[in-house]
Every structure is written in C-alpha cells, then in structure tokens.
Coordinates of C-alpha atoms and ligand atoms in Angstrom, one line a residue:
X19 CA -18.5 -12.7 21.7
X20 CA -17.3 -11.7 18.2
X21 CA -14.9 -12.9 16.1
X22 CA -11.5 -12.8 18.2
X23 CA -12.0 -13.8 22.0
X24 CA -10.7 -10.7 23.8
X25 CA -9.3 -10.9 27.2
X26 CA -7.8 -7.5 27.7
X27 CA -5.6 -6.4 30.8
X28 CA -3.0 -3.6 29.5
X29 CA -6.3 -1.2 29.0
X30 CA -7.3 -1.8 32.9
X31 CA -3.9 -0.1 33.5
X32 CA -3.9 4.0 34.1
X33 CA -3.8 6.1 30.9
X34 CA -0.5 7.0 31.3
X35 CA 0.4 3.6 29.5
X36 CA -0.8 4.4 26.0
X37 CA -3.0 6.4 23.9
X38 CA -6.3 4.8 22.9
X39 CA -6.4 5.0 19.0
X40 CA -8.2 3.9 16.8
X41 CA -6.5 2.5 13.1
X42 CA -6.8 4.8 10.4
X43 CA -8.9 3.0 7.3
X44 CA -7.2 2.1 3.9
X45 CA -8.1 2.2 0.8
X46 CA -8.6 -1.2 -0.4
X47 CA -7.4 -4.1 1.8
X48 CA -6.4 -7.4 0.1
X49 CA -5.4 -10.3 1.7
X50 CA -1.9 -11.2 1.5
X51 CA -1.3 -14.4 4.3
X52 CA -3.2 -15.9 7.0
X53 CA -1.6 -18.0 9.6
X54 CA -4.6 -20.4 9.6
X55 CA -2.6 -22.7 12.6
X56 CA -2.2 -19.7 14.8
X57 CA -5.3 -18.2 14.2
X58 CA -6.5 -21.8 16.4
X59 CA -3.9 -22.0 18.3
X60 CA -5.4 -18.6 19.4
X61 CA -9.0 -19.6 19.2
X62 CA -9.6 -17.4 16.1
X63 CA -11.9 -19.0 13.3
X64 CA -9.2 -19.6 9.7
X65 CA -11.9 -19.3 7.6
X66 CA -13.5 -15.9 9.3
X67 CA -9.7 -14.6 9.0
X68 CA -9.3 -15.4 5.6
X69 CA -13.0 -13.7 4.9
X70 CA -13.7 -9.8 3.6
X71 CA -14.3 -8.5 7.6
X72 CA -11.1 -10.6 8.9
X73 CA -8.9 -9.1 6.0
X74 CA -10.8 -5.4 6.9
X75 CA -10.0 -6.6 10.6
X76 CA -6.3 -7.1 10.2
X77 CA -6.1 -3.8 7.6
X78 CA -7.9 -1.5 10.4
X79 CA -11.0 -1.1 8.7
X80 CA -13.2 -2.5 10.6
X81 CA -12.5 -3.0 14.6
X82 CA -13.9 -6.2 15.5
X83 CA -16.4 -6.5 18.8
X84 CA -14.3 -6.7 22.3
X85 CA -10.9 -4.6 20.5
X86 CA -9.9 -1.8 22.5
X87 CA -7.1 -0.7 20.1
X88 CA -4.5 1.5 22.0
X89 CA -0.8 3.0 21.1
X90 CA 1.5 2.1 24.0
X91 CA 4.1 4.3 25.4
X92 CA 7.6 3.8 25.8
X93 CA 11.1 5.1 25.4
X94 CA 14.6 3.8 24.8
X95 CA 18.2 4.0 23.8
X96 CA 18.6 3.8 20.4
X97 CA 22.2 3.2 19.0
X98 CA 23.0 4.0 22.4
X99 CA 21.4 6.8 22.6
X100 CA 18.6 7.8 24.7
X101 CA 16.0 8.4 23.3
X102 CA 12.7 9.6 26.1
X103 CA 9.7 9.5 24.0
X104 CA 9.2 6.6 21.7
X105 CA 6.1 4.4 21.7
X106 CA 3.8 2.4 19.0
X107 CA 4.2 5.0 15.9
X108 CA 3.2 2.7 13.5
X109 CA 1.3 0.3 15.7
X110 CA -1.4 -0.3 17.6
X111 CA -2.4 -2.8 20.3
X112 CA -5.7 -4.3 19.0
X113 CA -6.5 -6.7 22.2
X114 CA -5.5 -9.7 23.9
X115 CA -6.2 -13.1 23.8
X116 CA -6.2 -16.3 25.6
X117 CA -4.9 -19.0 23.8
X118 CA -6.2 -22.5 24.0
X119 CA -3.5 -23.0 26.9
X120 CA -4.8 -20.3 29.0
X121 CA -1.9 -18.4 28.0
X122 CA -2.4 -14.3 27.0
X123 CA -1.1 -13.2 23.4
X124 CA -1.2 -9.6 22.4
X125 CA -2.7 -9.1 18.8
X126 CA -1.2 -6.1 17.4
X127 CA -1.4 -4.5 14.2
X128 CA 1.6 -3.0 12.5
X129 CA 1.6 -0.4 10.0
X130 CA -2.1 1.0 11.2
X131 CA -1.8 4.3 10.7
X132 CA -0.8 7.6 12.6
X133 CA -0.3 7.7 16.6
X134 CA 0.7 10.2 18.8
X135 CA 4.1 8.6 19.2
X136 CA 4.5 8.5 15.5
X137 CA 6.9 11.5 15.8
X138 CA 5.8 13.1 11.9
X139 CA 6.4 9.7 10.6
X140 CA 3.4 8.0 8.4
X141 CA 2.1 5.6 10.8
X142 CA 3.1 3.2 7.9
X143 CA 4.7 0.2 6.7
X144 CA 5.9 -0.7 3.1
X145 CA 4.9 -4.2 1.8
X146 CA 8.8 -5.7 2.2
X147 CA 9.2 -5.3 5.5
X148 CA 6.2 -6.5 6.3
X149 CA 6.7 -9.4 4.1
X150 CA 10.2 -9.9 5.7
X151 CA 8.8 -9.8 9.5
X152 CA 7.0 -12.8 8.2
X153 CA 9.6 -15.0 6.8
X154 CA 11.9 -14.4 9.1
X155 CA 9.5 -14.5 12.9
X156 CA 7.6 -17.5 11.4
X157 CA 10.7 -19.3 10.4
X158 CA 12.5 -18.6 13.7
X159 CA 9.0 -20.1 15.7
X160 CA 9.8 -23.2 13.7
X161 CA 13.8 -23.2 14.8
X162 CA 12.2 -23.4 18.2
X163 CA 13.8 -19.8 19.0
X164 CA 11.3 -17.6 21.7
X165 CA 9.9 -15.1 19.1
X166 CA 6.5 -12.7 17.8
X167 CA 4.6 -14.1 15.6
X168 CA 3.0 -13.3 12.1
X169 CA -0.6 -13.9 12.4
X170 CA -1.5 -12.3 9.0
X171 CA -0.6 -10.0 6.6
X172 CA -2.8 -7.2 4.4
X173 CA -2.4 -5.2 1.8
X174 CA -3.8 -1.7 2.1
X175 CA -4.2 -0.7 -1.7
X176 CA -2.3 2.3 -1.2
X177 CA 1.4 3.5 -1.3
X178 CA 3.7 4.4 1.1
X179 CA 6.3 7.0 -0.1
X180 CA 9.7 6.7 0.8
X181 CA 12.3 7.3 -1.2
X182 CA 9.9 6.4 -3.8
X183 CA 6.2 4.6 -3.6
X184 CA 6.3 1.6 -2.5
X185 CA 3.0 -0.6 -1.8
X186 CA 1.8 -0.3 1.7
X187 CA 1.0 -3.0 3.9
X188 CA -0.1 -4.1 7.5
X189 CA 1.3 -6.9 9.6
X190 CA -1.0 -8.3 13.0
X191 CA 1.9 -9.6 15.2
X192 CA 1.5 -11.9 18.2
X193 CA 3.2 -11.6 20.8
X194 CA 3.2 -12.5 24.8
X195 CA 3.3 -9.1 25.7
X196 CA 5.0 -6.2 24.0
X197 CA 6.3 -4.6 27.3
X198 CA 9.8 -3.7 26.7
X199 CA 13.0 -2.4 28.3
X200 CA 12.1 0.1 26.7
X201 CA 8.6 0.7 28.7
X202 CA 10.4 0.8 32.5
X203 CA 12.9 3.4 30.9
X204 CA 10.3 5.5 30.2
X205 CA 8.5 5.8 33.9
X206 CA 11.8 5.6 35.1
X207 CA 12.8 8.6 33.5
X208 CA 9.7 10.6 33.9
X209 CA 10.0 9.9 38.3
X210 CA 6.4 8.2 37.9
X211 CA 7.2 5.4 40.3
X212 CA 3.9 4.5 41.0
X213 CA 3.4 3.4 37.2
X214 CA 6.7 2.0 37.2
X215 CA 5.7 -0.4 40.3
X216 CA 2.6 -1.6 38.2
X217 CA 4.0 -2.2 35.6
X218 CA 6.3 -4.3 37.5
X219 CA 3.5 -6.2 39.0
X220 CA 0.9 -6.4 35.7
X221 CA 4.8 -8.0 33.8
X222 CA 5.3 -10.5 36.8
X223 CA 2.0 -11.6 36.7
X224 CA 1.7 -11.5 33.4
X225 CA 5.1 -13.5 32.7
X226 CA 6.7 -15.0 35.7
X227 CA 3.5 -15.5 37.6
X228 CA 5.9 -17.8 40.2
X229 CA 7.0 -14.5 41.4
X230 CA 4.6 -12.5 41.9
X231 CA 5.0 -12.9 45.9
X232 CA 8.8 -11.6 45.9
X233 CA 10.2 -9.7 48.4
X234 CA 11.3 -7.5 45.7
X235 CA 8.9 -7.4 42.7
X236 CA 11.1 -5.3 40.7
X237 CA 14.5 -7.4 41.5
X238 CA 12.9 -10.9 40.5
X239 CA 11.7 -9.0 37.3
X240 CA 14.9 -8.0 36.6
X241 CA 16.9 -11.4 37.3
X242 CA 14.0 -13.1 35.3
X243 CA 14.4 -11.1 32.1
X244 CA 18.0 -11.3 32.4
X245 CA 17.6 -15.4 32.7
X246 CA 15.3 -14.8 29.6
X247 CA 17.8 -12.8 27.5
X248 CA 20.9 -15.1 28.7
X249 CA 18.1 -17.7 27.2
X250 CA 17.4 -16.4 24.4
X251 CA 20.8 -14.8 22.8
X252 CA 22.5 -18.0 22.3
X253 CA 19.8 -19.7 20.0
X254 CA 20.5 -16.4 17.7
X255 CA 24.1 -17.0 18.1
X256 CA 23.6 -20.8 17.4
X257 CA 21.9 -19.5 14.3
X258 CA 23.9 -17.0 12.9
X259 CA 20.7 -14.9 13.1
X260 CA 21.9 -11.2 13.5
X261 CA 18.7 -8.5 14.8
X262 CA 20.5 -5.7 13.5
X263 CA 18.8 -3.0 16.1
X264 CA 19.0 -4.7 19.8
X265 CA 17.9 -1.0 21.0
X266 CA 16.3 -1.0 24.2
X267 CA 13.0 -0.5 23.0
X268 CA 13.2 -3.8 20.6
X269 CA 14.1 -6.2 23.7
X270 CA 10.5 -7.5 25.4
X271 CA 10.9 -8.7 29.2
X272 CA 8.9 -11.8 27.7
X273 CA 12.1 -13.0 26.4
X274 CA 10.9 -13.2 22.7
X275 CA 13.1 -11.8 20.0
X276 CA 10.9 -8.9 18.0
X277 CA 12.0 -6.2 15.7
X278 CA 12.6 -8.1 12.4
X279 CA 13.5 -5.0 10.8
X280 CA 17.4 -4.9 9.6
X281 CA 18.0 -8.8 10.9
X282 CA 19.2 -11.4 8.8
X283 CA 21.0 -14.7 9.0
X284 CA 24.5 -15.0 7.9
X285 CA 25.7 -17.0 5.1
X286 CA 29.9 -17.0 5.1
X287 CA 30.4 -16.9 8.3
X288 CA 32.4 -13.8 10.0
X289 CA 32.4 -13.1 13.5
X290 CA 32.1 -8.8 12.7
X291 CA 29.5 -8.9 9.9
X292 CA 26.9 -6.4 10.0
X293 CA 23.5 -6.2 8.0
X294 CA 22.2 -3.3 8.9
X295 CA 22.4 0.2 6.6
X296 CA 22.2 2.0 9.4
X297 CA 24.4 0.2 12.0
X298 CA 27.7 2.2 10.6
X299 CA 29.9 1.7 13.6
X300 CA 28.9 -2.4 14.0
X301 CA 27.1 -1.8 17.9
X302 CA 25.0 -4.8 16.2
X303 CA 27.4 -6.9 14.8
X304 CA 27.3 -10.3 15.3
X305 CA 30.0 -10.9 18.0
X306 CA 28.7 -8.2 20.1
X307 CA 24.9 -9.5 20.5
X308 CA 26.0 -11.3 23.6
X309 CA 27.5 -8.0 25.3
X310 CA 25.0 -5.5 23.9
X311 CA 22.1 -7.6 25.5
X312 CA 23.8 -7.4 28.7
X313 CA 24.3 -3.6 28.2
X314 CA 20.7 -3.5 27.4
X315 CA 19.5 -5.6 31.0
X316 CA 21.6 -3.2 32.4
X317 CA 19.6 -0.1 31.6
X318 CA 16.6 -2.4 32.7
X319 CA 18.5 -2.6 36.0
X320 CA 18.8 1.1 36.0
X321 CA 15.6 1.9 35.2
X322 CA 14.1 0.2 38.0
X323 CA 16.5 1.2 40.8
X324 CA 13.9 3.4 42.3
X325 CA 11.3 0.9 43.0
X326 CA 14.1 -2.0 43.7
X327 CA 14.6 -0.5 47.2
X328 CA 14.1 2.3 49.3
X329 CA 17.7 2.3 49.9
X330 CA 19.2 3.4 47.0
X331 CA 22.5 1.8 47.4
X332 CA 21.6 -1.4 48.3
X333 CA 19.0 -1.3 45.3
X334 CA 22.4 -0.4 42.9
X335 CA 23.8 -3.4 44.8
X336 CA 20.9 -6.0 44.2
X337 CA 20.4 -4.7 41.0
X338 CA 24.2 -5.2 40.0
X339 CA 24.5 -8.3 41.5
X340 CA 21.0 -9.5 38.7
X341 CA 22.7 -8.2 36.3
X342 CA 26.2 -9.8 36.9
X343 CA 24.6 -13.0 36.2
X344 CA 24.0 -12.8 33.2
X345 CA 27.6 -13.5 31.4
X346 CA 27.7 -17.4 33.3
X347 CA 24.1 -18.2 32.2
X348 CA 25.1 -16.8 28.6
X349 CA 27.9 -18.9 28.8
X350 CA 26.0 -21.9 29.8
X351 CA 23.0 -21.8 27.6
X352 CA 25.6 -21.2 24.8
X353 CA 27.5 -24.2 25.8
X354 CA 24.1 -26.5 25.5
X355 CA 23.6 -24.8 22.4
X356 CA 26.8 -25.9 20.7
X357 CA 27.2 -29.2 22.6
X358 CA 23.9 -30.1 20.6
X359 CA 25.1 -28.7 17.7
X360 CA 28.6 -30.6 17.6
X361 CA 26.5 -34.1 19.2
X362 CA 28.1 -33.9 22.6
X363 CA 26.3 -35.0 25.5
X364 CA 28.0 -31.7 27.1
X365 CA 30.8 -29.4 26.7
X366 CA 33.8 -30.4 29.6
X367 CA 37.4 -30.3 29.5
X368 CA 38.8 -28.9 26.8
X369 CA 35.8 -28.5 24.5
X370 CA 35.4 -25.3 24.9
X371 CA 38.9 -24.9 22.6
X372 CA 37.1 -27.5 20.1
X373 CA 34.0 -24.6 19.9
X374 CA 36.3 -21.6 19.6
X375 CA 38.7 -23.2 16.9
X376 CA 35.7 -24.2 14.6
X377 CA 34.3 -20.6 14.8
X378 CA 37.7 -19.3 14.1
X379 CA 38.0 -21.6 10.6
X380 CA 35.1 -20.7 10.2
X381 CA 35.4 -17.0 10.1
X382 CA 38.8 -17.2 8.3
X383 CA 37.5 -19.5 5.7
X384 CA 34.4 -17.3 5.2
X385 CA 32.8 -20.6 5.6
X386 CA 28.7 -20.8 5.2
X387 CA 27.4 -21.3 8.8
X388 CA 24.0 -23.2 7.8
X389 CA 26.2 -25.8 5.9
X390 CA 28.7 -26.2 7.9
X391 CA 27.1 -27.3 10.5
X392 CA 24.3 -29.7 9.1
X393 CA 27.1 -31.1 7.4
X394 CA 28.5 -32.1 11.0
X395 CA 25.3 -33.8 11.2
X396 CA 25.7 -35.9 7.8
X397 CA 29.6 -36.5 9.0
X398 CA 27.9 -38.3 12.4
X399 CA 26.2 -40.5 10.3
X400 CA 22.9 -38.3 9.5
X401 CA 20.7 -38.9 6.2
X402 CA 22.5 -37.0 3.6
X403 CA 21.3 -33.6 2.5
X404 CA 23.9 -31.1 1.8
X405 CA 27.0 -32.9 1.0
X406 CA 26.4 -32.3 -2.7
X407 CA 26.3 -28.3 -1.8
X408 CA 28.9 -28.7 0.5
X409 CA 32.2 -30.0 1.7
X410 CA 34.5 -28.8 4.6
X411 CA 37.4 -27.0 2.9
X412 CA 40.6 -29.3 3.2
X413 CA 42.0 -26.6 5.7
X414 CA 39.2 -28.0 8.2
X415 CA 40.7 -31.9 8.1
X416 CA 42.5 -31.1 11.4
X417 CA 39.7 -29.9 13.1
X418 CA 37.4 -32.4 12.0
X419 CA 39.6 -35.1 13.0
X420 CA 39.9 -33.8 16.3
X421 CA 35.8 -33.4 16.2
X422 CA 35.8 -37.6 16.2
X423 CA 38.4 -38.2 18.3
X424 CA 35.9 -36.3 20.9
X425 CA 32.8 -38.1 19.8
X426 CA 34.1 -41.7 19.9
X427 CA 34.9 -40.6 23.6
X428 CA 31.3 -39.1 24.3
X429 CA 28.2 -41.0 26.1
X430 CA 25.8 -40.3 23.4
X431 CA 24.7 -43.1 22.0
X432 CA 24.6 -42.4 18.0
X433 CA 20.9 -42.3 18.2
X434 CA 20.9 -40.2 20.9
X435 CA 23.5 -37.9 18.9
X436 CA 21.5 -37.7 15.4
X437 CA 18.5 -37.0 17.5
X438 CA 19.9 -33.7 18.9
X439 CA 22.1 -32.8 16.3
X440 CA 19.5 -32.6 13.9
X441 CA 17.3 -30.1 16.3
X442 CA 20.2 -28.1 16.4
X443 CA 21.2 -27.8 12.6
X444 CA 18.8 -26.9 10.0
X445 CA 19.0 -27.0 6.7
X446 CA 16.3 -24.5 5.9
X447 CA 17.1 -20.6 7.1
X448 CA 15.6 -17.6 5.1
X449 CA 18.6 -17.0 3.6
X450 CA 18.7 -13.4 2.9
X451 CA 18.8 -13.3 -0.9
X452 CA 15.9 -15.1 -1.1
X453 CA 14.0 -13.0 1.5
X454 CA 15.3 -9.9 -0.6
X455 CA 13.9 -12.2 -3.9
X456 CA 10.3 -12.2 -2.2
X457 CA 10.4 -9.3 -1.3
X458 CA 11.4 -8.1 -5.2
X459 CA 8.9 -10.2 -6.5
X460 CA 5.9 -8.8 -4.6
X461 CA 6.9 -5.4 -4.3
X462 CA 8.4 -5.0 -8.3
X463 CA 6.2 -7.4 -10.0
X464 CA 2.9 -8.2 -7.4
X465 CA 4.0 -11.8 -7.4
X466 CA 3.7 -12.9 -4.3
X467 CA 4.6 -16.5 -5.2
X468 CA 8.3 -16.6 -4.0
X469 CA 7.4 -15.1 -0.4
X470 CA 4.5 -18.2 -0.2
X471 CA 7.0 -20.5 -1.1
X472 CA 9.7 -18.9 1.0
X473 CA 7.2 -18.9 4.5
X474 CA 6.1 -22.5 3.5
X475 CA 10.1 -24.1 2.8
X476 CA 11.1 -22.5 6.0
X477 CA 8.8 -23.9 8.4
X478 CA 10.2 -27.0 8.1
X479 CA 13.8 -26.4 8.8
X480 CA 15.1 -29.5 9.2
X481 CA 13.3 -31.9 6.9
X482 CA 15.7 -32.1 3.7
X483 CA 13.8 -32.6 0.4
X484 CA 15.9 -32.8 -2.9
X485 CA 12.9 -30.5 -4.7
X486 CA 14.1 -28.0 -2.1
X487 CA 18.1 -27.6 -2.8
X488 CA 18.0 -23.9 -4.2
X489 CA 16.5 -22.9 -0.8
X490 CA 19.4 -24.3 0.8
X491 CA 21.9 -23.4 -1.7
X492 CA 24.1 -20.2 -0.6
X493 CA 23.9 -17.3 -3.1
X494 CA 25.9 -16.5 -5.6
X495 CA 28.1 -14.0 -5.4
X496 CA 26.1 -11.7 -7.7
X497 CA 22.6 -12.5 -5.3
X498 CA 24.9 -11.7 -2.2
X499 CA 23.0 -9.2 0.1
X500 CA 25.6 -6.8 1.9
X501 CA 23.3 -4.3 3.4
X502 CA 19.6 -4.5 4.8
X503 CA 17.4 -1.9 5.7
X504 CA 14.5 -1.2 8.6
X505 CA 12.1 0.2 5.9
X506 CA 10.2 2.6 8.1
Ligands
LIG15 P1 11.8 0.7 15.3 O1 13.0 1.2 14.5 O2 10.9 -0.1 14.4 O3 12.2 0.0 16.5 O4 11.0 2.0 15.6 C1 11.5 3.0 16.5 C2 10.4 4.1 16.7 O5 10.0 4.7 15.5 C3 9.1 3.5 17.3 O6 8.5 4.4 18.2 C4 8.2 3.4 16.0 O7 6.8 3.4 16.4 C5 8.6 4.6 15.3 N1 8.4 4.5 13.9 C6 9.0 3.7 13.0 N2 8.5 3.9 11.7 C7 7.5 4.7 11.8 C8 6.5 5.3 10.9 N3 6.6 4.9 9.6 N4 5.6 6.1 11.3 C9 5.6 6.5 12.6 N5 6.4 6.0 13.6 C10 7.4 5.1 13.2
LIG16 MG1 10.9 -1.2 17.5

C-alpha cells in the first residue's frame, strides 16, 4: 500500500457521478502546513506528509499509489437561484480513507487545477483563502462544531490572477463525505432517478448506516440531514460564526459545516450583520442562518420527491412532514446551546425571555459576542481571563441581576456549572482582523508567521493564557473588517 491507505467507494458509483481527472502540476510546490495529528488520526505517516513527495502529493504533482482523483458533479441554488450544473471546478476528490475508527474521510484537494465543471474559471485558489479555510475549519474542529478539516496546505509557486496576482495555493480538505444538497438537486433535475436512488443508498450507508433498512431510503435521508442541520446551526449561532454562502451546494448531508469562503465570526454583536461582499441583499445574515437552512432541507426534500414514493402526493406529504421538524429540533438544540452557555441546567419557564433580552442588549449595545459571554463565565465564579478586556456596559446591570437570580435557583452545582460553561464560551475565536492580518502577512510580505500563530492560539479555545490577550482582544476600530470576500 503506498503512502495514504485508500479505501475508495464514490468511484465504484456510475460515471455519471463525476469526471475522473487528474490534477494539473505546478510549478514549484512549497510546503506551507501539515496537520501532523490528522494526518494519524487518518493513518497517514507526519513525517512522509511533511516530505518533498507528500508536499508534491498535496500540490497535485505527483498522484500517490491507490488515488483515483475524480471531479464530482453537482448543482445548486445559489443566492437562491438555481443554478443546474455546478460541480468540483476547483477541486478534486483524491481518495478516501479509513481512519483509525473505521470511519471513511474523503481527502480532497482544493485549488487543483481545471475540471470540466470549472465553468472558464482557473481551476485555482489564491493563497488567502486557502490560508483562511484553515484558521477558520481547524479552529471550529476545536470548538467542537461538526466541520471539514484542513489536512495541509501547499504553495504552488505560481500566481493566480484576479484582480491582480496573487500567490496561488492548494488546500487537501477532509471531510466525511462531500455529498451535498447540492448533489440530489442535480439527479433530481436531470429525471435520472435511478442515480438519485443510489446515491440515496451509497449516503445512508455511508452516514446513517442505522438506516439503511428503511422503508423509505430517501425519507430517513432526508429527516436525518434535517436532524443534522437542526444540529448543527445552533453551535454557529452559539458562536456568532456567520458562513456567508449557505447555498445549496455548500450544505453536506454529513452534517459538517464546509465552505469557509466569505464566513467570519462576529465581533459587536448585531443580529443583521453580514460579511459577505457579495451577499448585498443579507439572504446570509446572521439572524437568518436558522431559516435559510431550513429553506435549504427543503429543496433537499424536493429534490428527492421522486424516489420518496411512488405516490407523488403522499411523497410531498412525507416529505413536508421531515421537513416540518426541523424548526422544534432547532429550537431545542439551540436551547441546550444557550442553557450551557448561560450555566443552566436547562432552559424552562421563563428563560427563554432571559435568552432573548440578552441578545437584544446585546445587539443594541453593539456588544462583543466572544466577551460577553466568557465574561458570564468569570461572573459564575470562573478563573479570570477577560475581565481586564471587558466589562458588561452599566446598561446590562438589570439583566445580569436577573441572570443570578436564575442561577441561585438552578440545580447545577457550581462545579457542574463552570464545567459546561466553559465548553460553551471560548475565549479564543479567529477573530476576523487577525485572519485578514495572516492572510496580509503571507500574501503581501511571505510571512507566514502570523497565520502559524493564528492556527496554533485557536486550537485551544478555551485555555486563557495572559501571553495570548491580543488574540482575544477585539479590534480596533481602524483593524475592523466590514466586508469579506470568497476569493475564487
Ligand atoms: P463556491 O462559491 O466555492 O461554493 O463555488 C461555486 C462553484 O464555482 C463550484 O462549482 C466551484 O467549483 C466553482 N468555482 C469556484 N471558483 C472556481 C475557480 N477558480 N475555477 C473553477 N471553478 C470555480
Ligand atoms: Mg462551494
């Protein structure tokens, strides 16, 4: 076996699933980062990554034993808009692996080189979004949040134009599976039902292996990957992480967040804020996450109405009443989310007011979300970190005297309570100014110190060292980033 253990299944299904391709070779690949702990978690030797063929690996110049690389097809609406023929136009699916769970990992590599989805574009990727990807998908991994991974990034000694030359890069991204909504919509929309059924069947088994025996394949799919997104939502929303382009294609049925193009994290909190350059109309603003994920399961539902059941009406049915779901296990997953977050046991009686009336001084106070809430956790007796960044604005006194009131009436003991409410508020986010620092650095200068430091201070969220404070430190108004771009 060679140097990656590859376990492929999406190659053993028909060629109307993807395009094999081969990566197109650079020019001279450097290394950039290595993920030595993924790289075993995935049964991948560090030290062969880190070597002159693992770097020419990762780059696309040299296609290790047992890789079958292949472009995927899909479609999707994009902005709302549907688009039919999308697919991996700067990607390409390398292989799969087993990791040392028995559990299957796609390696892909992004930025590879032309496709026949790549629609005239380059095939390409600049170095700052690959570098931001990163940050950002190792730093959600280590706020526990379902997510791809950044198994290593290359630089390909050659530039990228865009608006001007920028230094080109490649990113191998892990994922469970890169199936997407995105993928249904497509056989959906082309009639080819038969596809659409496998695909149904290689997902469940591939993801919710427990029902792979349903009566209806296609309706336990779709109440599963509405359960994951009802999941998964939340912990952005308990972040302040914003995605920036929830399109159909950029949702996986896997239930892990991917697309870390536009995304970042808010720092003064507002309920409408928007990153994203091209997200004019806010479809992607923070408050509407929750609904547009919804909107999103339900052009999964409709895409797989044909093979839900014969009878098309009582498939619209089944398929409605899967989707309707979703808004009370939102709501409940969101609930354990803040309930951690404020150290109660659970939200009940009129907590729910408590939640909405810190949001809403929040928002009006343009308070910093990170803060805000670890400083609940120092305020409930946690080992100080950011009271000397931070204090509640006096306008908060009522609300936080209502906050105790609650917790001297909650069953958590205060062990209990530091315990969870320290999971649930981190210290360390990639704030945005300091992603758009990195990525300044690297791209303006070659430095590539400041993204090291970044990747390394974030994957420890929660552990508060005083040599850290400028990473937890909100930006000045003159470092504030208003607008982030995709970078394709
Ligand atoms: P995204 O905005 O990253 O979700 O990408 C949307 C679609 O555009 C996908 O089909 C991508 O593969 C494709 N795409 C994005 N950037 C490029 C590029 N530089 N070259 C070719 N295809 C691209
Ligand atoms: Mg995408």
């Amino acid at each position: 076996m060679g140097p990656i253990p590859f376990d492929n299944s999406y190659t053993r299904l028909p060629g109307a699933f993807y395009t094999r391709q081969e990566p197109t070779q650079v020019h001279r690949p450097g290394a950039i980062r290595v993920n030595h702990a993924l790289a075993r978690q995935l049964g991948i030797d560090p030290d062969w990554l880190d070597s002159a063929e693992g770097i020419a690996t990762i780059a696309g110049n040299h296609v290790p034993e047992g890789a079958e690389p292949l472009a995927a097809v899909y479609a999707g609406h994009q902005f709302g808009s549907y688009n039919p023929q999308l697919g991996d136009g700067r990607a390409l699916l390398l292989g799969e692996v087993l990791d040392r769970n028995g559990q299957r990992f796609d390696i892909q590599l992004k930025g590879s080189g032309p496709t026949p989805y790549s629609r005239g574009g380059d095939g390409r990727s600049p170095l700052g979004p690959v570098l931001r990807e990163y940050i950002v998908s190792e730093a959600m991994a280590a706020l526990g949040v379902p997510t791809t991974r950044a198994l290593a990034a290359v630089s390909t000694g050659e530039p990228v134009i865009r608006d001007r030359a920028l230094p080109g890069a490649v990113l191998a991204r892990v994922a469970s599976s890169h199936i997407r909504i995105g993928t249904f919509q497509y056989f959906s929309a082309v009639g080819d039902h038969a596809s659409l059924r496998l695909l149904v069947e290689h997902s469940l088994a591939r993801h919710y292996p427990e029902f792979a025996g349903a009566e209806s394949p296609a309706l336990a799919l779709l109440q599963c990957v509405v359960d994951a997104q009802a999941a998964l939502v939340p912990r952005w929303q308990a972040l302040g992480f914003i995605h920036g382009v929830m399109n159909t294609d950029n949702m996986l049925v896997c239930g892990e967040t991917i697309d870390y193009g536009p995304c970042a994290f808010i720092d003064d909190f507002h309920a409408d804020k928007v990153f994203s350059s091209i997200d004019r109309g806010g479809r992607y603003a923070y408050r509407n996450q929750p609904g547009i994920a919804q909107w999103n399961l339900a052009c999964l539902a409709h895409a797989l109405l044909p093979v839900i059941d014969a009878d098309q009406d009582r498939a619209v049915e089944l398929a409605q009443a899967a989707v309707d779901t979703y808004p009370d296990k939102f709501l409940a997953a969101q609930s354990r989310c803040m309930a951690d977050k404020l150290g109660l046991d659970r939200l009940e009686g009129d907590d729910k007011a408590l939640v909405d009336a810190l949001f809403a001084n929040l928002d009006t106070h343009g308070t910093d979300f990170t803060l805000a809430f670890r400083r609940l956790y120092e305020l409930a007796g946690g080992e100080p970190a950011v009271g000397e960044l931070f204090e509640f604005p006096a306008a908060f006194a009522p609300w936080l005297a209502q906050w105790r009131a609650r917790l001297a009436a909650d069953s958590l003991t205060p062990e209990q309570r530091l315990a969870v409410m320290r999971r649930a508020n981190p210290v360390f986010i990639p704030r945005n100014h300091l992603v758009e620092a990195a990525i300044r650095a690297a791209e303006d200068r070659g430095d590539l110190q400041p993204f090291h430091a970044l990747v390394e201070r974030t994957a420890r969220p929660f552990d508060f060292d005083p040599d850290d404070r400028p990473y937890a430190t909100p930006p000045r108004p003159e470092q504030v980033v208003e607008r982030t771009f995709c970078g394709t």
